[in-house]
Coordinates of C-alpha atoms in Angstrom, one line a residue:
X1 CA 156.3 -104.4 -45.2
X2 CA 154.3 -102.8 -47.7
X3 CA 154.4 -99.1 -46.9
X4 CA 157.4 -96.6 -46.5
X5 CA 158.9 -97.3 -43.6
X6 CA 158.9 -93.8 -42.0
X7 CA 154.6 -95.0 -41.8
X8 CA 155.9 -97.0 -38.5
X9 CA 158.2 -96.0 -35.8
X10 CA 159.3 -99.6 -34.2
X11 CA 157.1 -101.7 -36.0
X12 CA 153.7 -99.8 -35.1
X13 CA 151.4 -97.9 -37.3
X14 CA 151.7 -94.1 -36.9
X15 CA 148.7 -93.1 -34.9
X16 CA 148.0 -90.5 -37.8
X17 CA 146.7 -93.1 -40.0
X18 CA 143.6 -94.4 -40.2
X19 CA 142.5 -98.1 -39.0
X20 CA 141.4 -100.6 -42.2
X21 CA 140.2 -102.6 -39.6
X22 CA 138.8 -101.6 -35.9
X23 CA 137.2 -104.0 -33.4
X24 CA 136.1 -102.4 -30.0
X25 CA 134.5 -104.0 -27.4
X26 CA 134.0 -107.1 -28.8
X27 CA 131.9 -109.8 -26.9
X28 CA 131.2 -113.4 -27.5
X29 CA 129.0 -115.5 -25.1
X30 CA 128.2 -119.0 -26.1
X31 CA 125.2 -120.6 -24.0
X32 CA 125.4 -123.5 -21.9
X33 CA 122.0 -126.0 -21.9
X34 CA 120.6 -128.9 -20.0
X35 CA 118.0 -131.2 -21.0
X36 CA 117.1 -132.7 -24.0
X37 CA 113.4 -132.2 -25.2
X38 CA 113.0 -128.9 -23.2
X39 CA 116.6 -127.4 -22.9
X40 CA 117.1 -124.6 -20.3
X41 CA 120.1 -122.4 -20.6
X42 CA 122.1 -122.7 -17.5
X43 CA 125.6 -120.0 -18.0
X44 CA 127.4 -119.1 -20.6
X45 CA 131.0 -119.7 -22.0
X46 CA 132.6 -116.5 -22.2
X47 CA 134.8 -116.8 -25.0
X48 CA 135.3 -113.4 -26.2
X49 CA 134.7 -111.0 -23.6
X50 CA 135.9 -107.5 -24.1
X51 CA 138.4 -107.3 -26.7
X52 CA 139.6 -104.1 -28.4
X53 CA 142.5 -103.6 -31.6
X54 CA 143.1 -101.9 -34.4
X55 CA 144.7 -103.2 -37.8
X56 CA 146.1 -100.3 -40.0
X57 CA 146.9 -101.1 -43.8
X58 CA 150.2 -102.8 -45.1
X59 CA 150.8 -104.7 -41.5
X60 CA 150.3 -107.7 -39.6
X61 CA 148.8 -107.6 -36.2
X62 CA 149.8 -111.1 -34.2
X63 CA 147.4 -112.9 -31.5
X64 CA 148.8 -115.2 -29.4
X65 CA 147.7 -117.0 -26.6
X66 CA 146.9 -120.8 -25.0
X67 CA 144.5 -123.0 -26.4
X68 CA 141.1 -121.7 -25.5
X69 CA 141.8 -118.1 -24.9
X70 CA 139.4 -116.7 -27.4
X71 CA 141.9 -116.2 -30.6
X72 CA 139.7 -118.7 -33.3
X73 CA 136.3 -117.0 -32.1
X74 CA 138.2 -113.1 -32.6
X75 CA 138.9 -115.0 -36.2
X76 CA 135.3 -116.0 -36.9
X77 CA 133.8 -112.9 -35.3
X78 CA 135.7 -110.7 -37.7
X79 CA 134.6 -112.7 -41.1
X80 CA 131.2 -112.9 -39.5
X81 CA 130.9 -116.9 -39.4
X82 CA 129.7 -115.9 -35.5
X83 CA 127.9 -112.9 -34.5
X84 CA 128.9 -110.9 -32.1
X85 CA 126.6 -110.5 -28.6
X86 CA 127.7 -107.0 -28.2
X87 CA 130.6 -105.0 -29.6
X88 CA 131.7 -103.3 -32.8
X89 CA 133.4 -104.5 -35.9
X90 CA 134.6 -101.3 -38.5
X91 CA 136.2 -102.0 -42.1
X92 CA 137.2 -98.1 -43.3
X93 CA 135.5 -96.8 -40.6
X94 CA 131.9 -98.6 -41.8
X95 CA 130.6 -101.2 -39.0
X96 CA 130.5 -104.4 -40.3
X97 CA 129.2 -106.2 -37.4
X98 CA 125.4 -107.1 -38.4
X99 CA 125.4 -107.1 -42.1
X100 CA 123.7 -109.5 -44.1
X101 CA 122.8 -110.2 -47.7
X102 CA 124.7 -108.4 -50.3
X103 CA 126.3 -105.9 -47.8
X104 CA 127.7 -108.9 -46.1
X105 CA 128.7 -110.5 -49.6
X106 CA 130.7 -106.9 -50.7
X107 CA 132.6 -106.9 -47.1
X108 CA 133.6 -110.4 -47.4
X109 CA 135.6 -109.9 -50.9
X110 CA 138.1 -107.5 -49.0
X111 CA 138.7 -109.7 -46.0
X112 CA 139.1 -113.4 -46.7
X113 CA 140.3 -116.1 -44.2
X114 CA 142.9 -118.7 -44.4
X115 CA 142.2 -121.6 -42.2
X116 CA 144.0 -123.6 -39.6
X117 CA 144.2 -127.0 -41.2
X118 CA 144.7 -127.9 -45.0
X119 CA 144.1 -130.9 -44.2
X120 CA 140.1 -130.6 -43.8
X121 CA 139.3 -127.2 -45.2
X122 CA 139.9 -127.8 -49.1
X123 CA 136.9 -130.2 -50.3
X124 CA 138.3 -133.1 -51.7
X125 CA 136.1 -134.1 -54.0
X126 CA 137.0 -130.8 -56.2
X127 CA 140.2 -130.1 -58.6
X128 CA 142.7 -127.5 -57.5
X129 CA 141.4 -125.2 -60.1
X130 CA 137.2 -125.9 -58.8
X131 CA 138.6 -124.8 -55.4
X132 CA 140.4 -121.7 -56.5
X133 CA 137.8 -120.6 -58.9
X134 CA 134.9 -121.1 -56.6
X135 CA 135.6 -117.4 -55.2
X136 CA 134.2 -116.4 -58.6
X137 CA 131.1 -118.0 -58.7
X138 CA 130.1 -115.5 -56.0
X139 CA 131.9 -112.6 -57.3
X140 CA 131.4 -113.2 -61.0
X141 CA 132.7 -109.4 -62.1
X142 CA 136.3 -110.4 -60.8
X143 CA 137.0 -113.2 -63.0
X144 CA 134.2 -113.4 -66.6
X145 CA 134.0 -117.5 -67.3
X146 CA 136.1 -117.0 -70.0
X147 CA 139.3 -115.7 -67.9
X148 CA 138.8 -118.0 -64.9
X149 CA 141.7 -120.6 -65.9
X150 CA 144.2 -118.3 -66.9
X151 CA 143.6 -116.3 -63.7
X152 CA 143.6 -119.9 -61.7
X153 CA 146.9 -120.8 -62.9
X154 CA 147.9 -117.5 -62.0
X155 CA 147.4 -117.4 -58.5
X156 CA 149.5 -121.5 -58.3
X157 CA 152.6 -119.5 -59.6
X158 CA 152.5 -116.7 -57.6
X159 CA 151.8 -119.3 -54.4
X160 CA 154.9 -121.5 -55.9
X161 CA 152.6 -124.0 -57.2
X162 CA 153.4 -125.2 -60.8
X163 CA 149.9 -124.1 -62.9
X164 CA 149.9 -127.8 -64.8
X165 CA 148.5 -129.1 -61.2
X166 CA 145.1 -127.2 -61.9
X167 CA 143.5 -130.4 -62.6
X168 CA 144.7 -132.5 -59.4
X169 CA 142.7 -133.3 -56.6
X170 CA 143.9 -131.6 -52.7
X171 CA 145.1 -135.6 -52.0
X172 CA 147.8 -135.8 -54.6
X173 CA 149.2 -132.9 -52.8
X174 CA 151.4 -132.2 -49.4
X175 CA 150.3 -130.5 -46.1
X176 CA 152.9 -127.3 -47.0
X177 CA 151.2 -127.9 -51.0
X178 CA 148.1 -128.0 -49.5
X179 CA 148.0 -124.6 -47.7
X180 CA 149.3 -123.1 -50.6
X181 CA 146.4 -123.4 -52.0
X182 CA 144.4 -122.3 -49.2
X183 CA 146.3 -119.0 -49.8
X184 CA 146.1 -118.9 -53.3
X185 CA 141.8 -119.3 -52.5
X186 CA 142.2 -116.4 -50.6
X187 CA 143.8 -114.2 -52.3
X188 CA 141.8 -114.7 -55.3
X189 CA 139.4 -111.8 -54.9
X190 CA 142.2 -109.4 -54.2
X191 CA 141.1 -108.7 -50.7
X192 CA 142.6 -106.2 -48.7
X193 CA 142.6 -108.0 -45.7
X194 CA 143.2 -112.3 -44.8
X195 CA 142.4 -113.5 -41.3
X196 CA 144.7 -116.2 -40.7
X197 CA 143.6 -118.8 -38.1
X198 CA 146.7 -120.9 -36.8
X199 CA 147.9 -121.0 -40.8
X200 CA 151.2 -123.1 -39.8
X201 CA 150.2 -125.1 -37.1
X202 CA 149.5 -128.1 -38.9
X203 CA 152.9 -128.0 -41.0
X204 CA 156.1 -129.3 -40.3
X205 CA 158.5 -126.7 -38.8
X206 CA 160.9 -126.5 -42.3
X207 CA 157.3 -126.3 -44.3
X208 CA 156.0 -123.8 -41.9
X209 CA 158.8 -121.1 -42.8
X210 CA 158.2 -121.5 -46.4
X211 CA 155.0 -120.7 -45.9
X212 CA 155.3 -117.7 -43.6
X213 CA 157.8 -116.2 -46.1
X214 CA 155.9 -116.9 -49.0
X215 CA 152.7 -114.8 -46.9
X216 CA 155.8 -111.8 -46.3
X217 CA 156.4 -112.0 -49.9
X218 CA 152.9 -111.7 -51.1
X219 CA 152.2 -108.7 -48.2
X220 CA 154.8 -106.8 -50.0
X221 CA 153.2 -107.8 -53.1
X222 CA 149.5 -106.9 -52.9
X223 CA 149.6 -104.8 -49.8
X224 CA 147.8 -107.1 -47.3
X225 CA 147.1 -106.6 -44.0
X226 CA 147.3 -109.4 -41.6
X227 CA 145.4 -110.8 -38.3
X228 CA 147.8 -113.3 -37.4
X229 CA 146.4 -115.9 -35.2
X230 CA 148.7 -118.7 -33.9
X231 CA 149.9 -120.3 -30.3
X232 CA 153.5 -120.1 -31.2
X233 CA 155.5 -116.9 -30.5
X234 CA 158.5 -117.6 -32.5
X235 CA 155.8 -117.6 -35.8
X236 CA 154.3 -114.6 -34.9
X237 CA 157.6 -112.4 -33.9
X238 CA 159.2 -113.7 -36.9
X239 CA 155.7 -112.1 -39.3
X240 CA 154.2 -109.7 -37.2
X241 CA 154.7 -105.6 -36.7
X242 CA 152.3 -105.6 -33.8
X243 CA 151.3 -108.3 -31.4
X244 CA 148.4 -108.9 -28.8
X245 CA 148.4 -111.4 -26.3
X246 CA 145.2 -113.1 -24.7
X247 CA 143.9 -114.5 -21.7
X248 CA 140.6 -116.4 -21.2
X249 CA 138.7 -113.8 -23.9
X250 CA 140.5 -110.9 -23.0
X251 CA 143.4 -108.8 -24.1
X252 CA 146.1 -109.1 -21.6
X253 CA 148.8 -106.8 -23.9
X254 CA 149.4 -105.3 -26.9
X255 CA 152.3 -103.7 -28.1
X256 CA 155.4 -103.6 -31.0
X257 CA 156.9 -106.5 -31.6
X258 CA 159.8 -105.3 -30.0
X259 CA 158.2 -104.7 -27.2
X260 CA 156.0 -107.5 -26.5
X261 CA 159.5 -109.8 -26.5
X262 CA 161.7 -107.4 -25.4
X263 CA 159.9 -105.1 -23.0
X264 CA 156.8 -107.3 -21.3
X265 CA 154.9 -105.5 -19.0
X266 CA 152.2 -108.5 -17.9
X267 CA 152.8 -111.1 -15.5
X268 CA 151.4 -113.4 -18.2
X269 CA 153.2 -112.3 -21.2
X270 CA 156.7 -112.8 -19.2
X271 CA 155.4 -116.3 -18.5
X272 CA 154.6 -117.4 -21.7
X273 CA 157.6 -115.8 -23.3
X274 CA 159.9 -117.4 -20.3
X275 CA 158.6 -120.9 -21.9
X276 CA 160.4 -120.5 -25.3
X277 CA 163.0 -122.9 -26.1
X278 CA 166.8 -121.5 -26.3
X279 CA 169.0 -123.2 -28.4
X280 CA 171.8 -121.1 -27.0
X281 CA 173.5 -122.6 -23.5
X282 CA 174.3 -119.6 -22.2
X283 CA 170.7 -118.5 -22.8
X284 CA 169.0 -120.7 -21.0
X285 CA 172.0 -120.2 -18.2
X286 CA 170.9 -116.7 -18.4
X287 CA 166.9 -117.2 -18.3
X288 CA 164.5 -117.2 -15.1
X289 CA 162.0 -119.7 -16.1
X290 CA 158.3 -118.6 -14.4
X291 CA 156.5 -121.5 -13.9
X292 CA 152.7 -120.8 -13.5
X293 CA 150.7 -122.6 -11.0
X294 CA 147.2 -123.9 -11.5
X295 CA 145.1 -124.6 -14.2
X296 CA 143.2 -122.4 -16.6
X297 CA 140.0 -120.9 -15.3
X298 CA 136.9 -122.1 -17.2
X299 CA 135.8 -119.6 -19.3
X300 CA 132.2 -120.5 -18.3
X301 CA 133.2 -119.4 -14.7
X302 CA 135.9 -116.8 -14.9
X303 CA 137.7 -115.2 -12.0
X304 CA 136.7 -111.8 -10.7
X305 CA 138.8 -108.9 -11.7
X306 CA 141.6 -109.7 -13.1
X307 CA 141.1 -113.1 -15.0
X308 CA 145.1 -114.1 -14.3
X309 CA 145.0 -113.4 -10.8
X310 CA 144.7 -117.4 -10.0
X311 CA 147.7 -118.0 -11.4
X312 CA 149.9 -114.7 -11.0
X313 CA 152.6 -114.7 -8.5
X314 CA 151.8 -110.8 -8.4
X315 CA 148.1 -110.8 -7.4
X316 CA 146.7 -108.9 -4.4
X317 CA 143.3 -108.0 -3.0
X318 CA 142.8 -105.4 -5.5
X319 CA 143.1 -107.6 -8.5
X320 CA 140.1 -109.5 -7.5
X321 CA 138.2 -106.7 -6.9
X322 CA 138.9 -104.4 -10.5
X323 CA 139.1 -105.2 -13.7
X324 CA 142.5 -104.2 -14.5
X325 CA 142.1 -101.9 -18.0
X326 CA 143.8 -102.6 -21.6
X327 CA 146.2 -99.4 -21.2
X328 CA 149.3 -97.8 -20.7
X329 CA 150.6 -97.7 -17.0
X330 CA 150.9 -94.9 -15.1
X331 CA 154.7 -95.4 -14.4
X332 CA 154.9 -96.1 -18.4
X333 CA 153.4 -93.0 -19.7
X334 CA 156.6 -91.0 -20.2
X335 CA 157.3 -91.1 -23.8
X336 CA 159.7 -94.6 -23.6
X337 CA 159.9 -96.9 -25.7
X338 CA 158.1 -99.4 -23.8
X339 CA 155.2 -97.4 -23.0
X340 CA 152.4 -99.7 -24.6
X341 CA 148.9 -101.3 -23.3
X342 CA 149.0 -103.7 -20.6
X343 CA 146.2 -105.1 -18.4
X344 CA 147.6 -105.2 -15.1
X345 CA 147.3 -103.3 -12.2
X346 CA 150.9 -104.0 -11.5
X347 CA 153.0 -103.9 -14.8
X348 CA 156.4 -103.8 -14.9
X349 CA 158.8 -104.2 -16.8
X350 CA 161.0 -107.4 -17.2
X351 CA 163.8 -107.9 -19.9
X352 CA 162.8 -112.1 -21.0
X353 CA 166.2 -113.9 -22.4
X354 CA 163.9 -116.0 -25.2
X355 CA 165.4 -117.1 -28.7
X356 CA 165.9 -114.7 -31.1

């Protein structure tokens, strides 16, 4: 990545360092009506519900998780598209959570978002260049009128894009093309950090590892940090240093790379990672396949304690009782390299044969 590499010991931030971006806590409730003229909330979907990481600068911190865990409303949350209902949200140590107005503006030309689907998210009623450039319409001391073209055409090449294409519309472009530009939007205020909401999803596999080399090349280039948001965990071992894993709005484990697909300590982390496709024979010989049972709990009616315990085949009284903490076990806490933060009451250690 961009820093030296004695700044990580096995792909984590040295604890020395401070955080460019800290979230602590972080709770998102949305409220659930009935009735039509005189609506009457009724519950709440708990979306986000507890959620603590850090992001240190130069590295890429992955989320991964099902459909519905909470990993697009972290995403929103941290540009402040959706306030928070309770929690904190630092940049450099300053909280971020309930600016507004200018303060808001200043914060959101360091940390800039590139979205899930190219498809919808570039307007296509504007040129290439009017979607670029629109960054500096806000933020007119970045780019003075007369330098806005030049610097337009500068961001297409360093995305790959040739700069002649300025004046085309997002339709005479392809999905891979498309996203491109996406990144090239974002990275025209020089931010210091770029949320990325499920960035590859929408692409072809062959398209999507253009792109995600093309976001390692310009990490090294302009020292980004990352939040990497995405569903599928080839993608985010291939891009990340760090990964989290979630579970209906919480953090189930966080760890190294390394150890998140080498070392997994939660019942649900082994399960997901068990569901990788091996294109080696002997792999999949070698592979015990956990197959979960159930469905997904809603999240406007969670479980007690621990929110997997419905579909764990380790769950006892005690996980429906506590609230299993985001921490390193007991058993774990000797210095080794697989001591990291798991939210179980029972983690252990399993080696998942998954592809490489």
């Amino acid at each position: 990545m961009a820093e030296p590499a004695e700044q990580k010991q096995n792909g984590v931030a040295s604890p020395d360092r401070e955080p460019i971006l800290e979230v602590r806590d972080l709770v998102k409730h949305f409220p659930l009506t009935q009735g039509i003229v005189i609506k009457r909330q009724i519950g709440s979907v708990r979306a986000v519900d507890g959620v603590s990481f850090k992001v240190y600068p130069g590295e890429t911190l992955g989320i991964v998780g099902e459909s519905g865990c909470g990993k697009s409303t972290v995403a929103k949350l941290l540009m402040n598209l959706e306030r928070p209902t309770s929690g904190d949200i630092f940049y450099k140590g300053e909280d971020i959570t309930r600016l507004s107005g200018r303060a808001l503006k200043a914060v959101r030309r360091n940390i800039q978002m590139v979205f899930q689907d190219p498809y919808t998210s570039l307007n296509p009623r504007m040129t290439v260049g009017d979607i670029i450039g629109e960054p500096f319409d806000i933020h007119p001391e970045v780019a003075p009128k007369g330098e806005r073209r030049k610097k337009v055409q500068d961001l297409l090449d360093v995305v790959g894009l040739n700069p002649e294409y300025i004046n085309r519309y997002p339709h005479q472009f392809s999905g891979g093309q498309r996203q491109r530009i996406g990144i090239a939007r974002g990275l025209a205020l020089n931010p210091e950090v770029i949320i990325c909401d499920e960035p590859v999803s929408a692409l072809d596999v062959s398209v999507q590892a253009q792109v995600i080399n093309l976001m390692d090349k310009l990490q090294d280039e302009f020292d980004l940090s990352y939040v990497f948001i995405a569903h599928d965990l080839s993608v985010v071992r291939h891009i990340s240093d760090r990964v989290g894993v979630m579970y209906l709005g919480r953090m189930a484990e966080l760890g190294s790379d390394a150890e998140i697909y080498d070392h997994p300590t939660h019942p649900y982390t082994q399960a997901l990672l068990s569901a990788v496709p091996q294109p080696d024979p002997e792999g999949r010989e070698a592979r015990e396949r956990i197959l979960l049972t159930g469905d997904v709990p809603s999240p406007a009616n969670p479980p007690s304690g621990c929110r997997f315990r419905t579909r764990c085949w380790k769950a006892q009284d005690k996980c429906a009782e506590e609230v299993p903490l985001l921490a390193i076990p007991e058993k774990f806490r000797d210095g080794t390299f697989t001591a990291h933060p798991s939210a179980c009451h029972f983690a252990e250690e399993r080696d998942v044969v998954h592809a490489g």
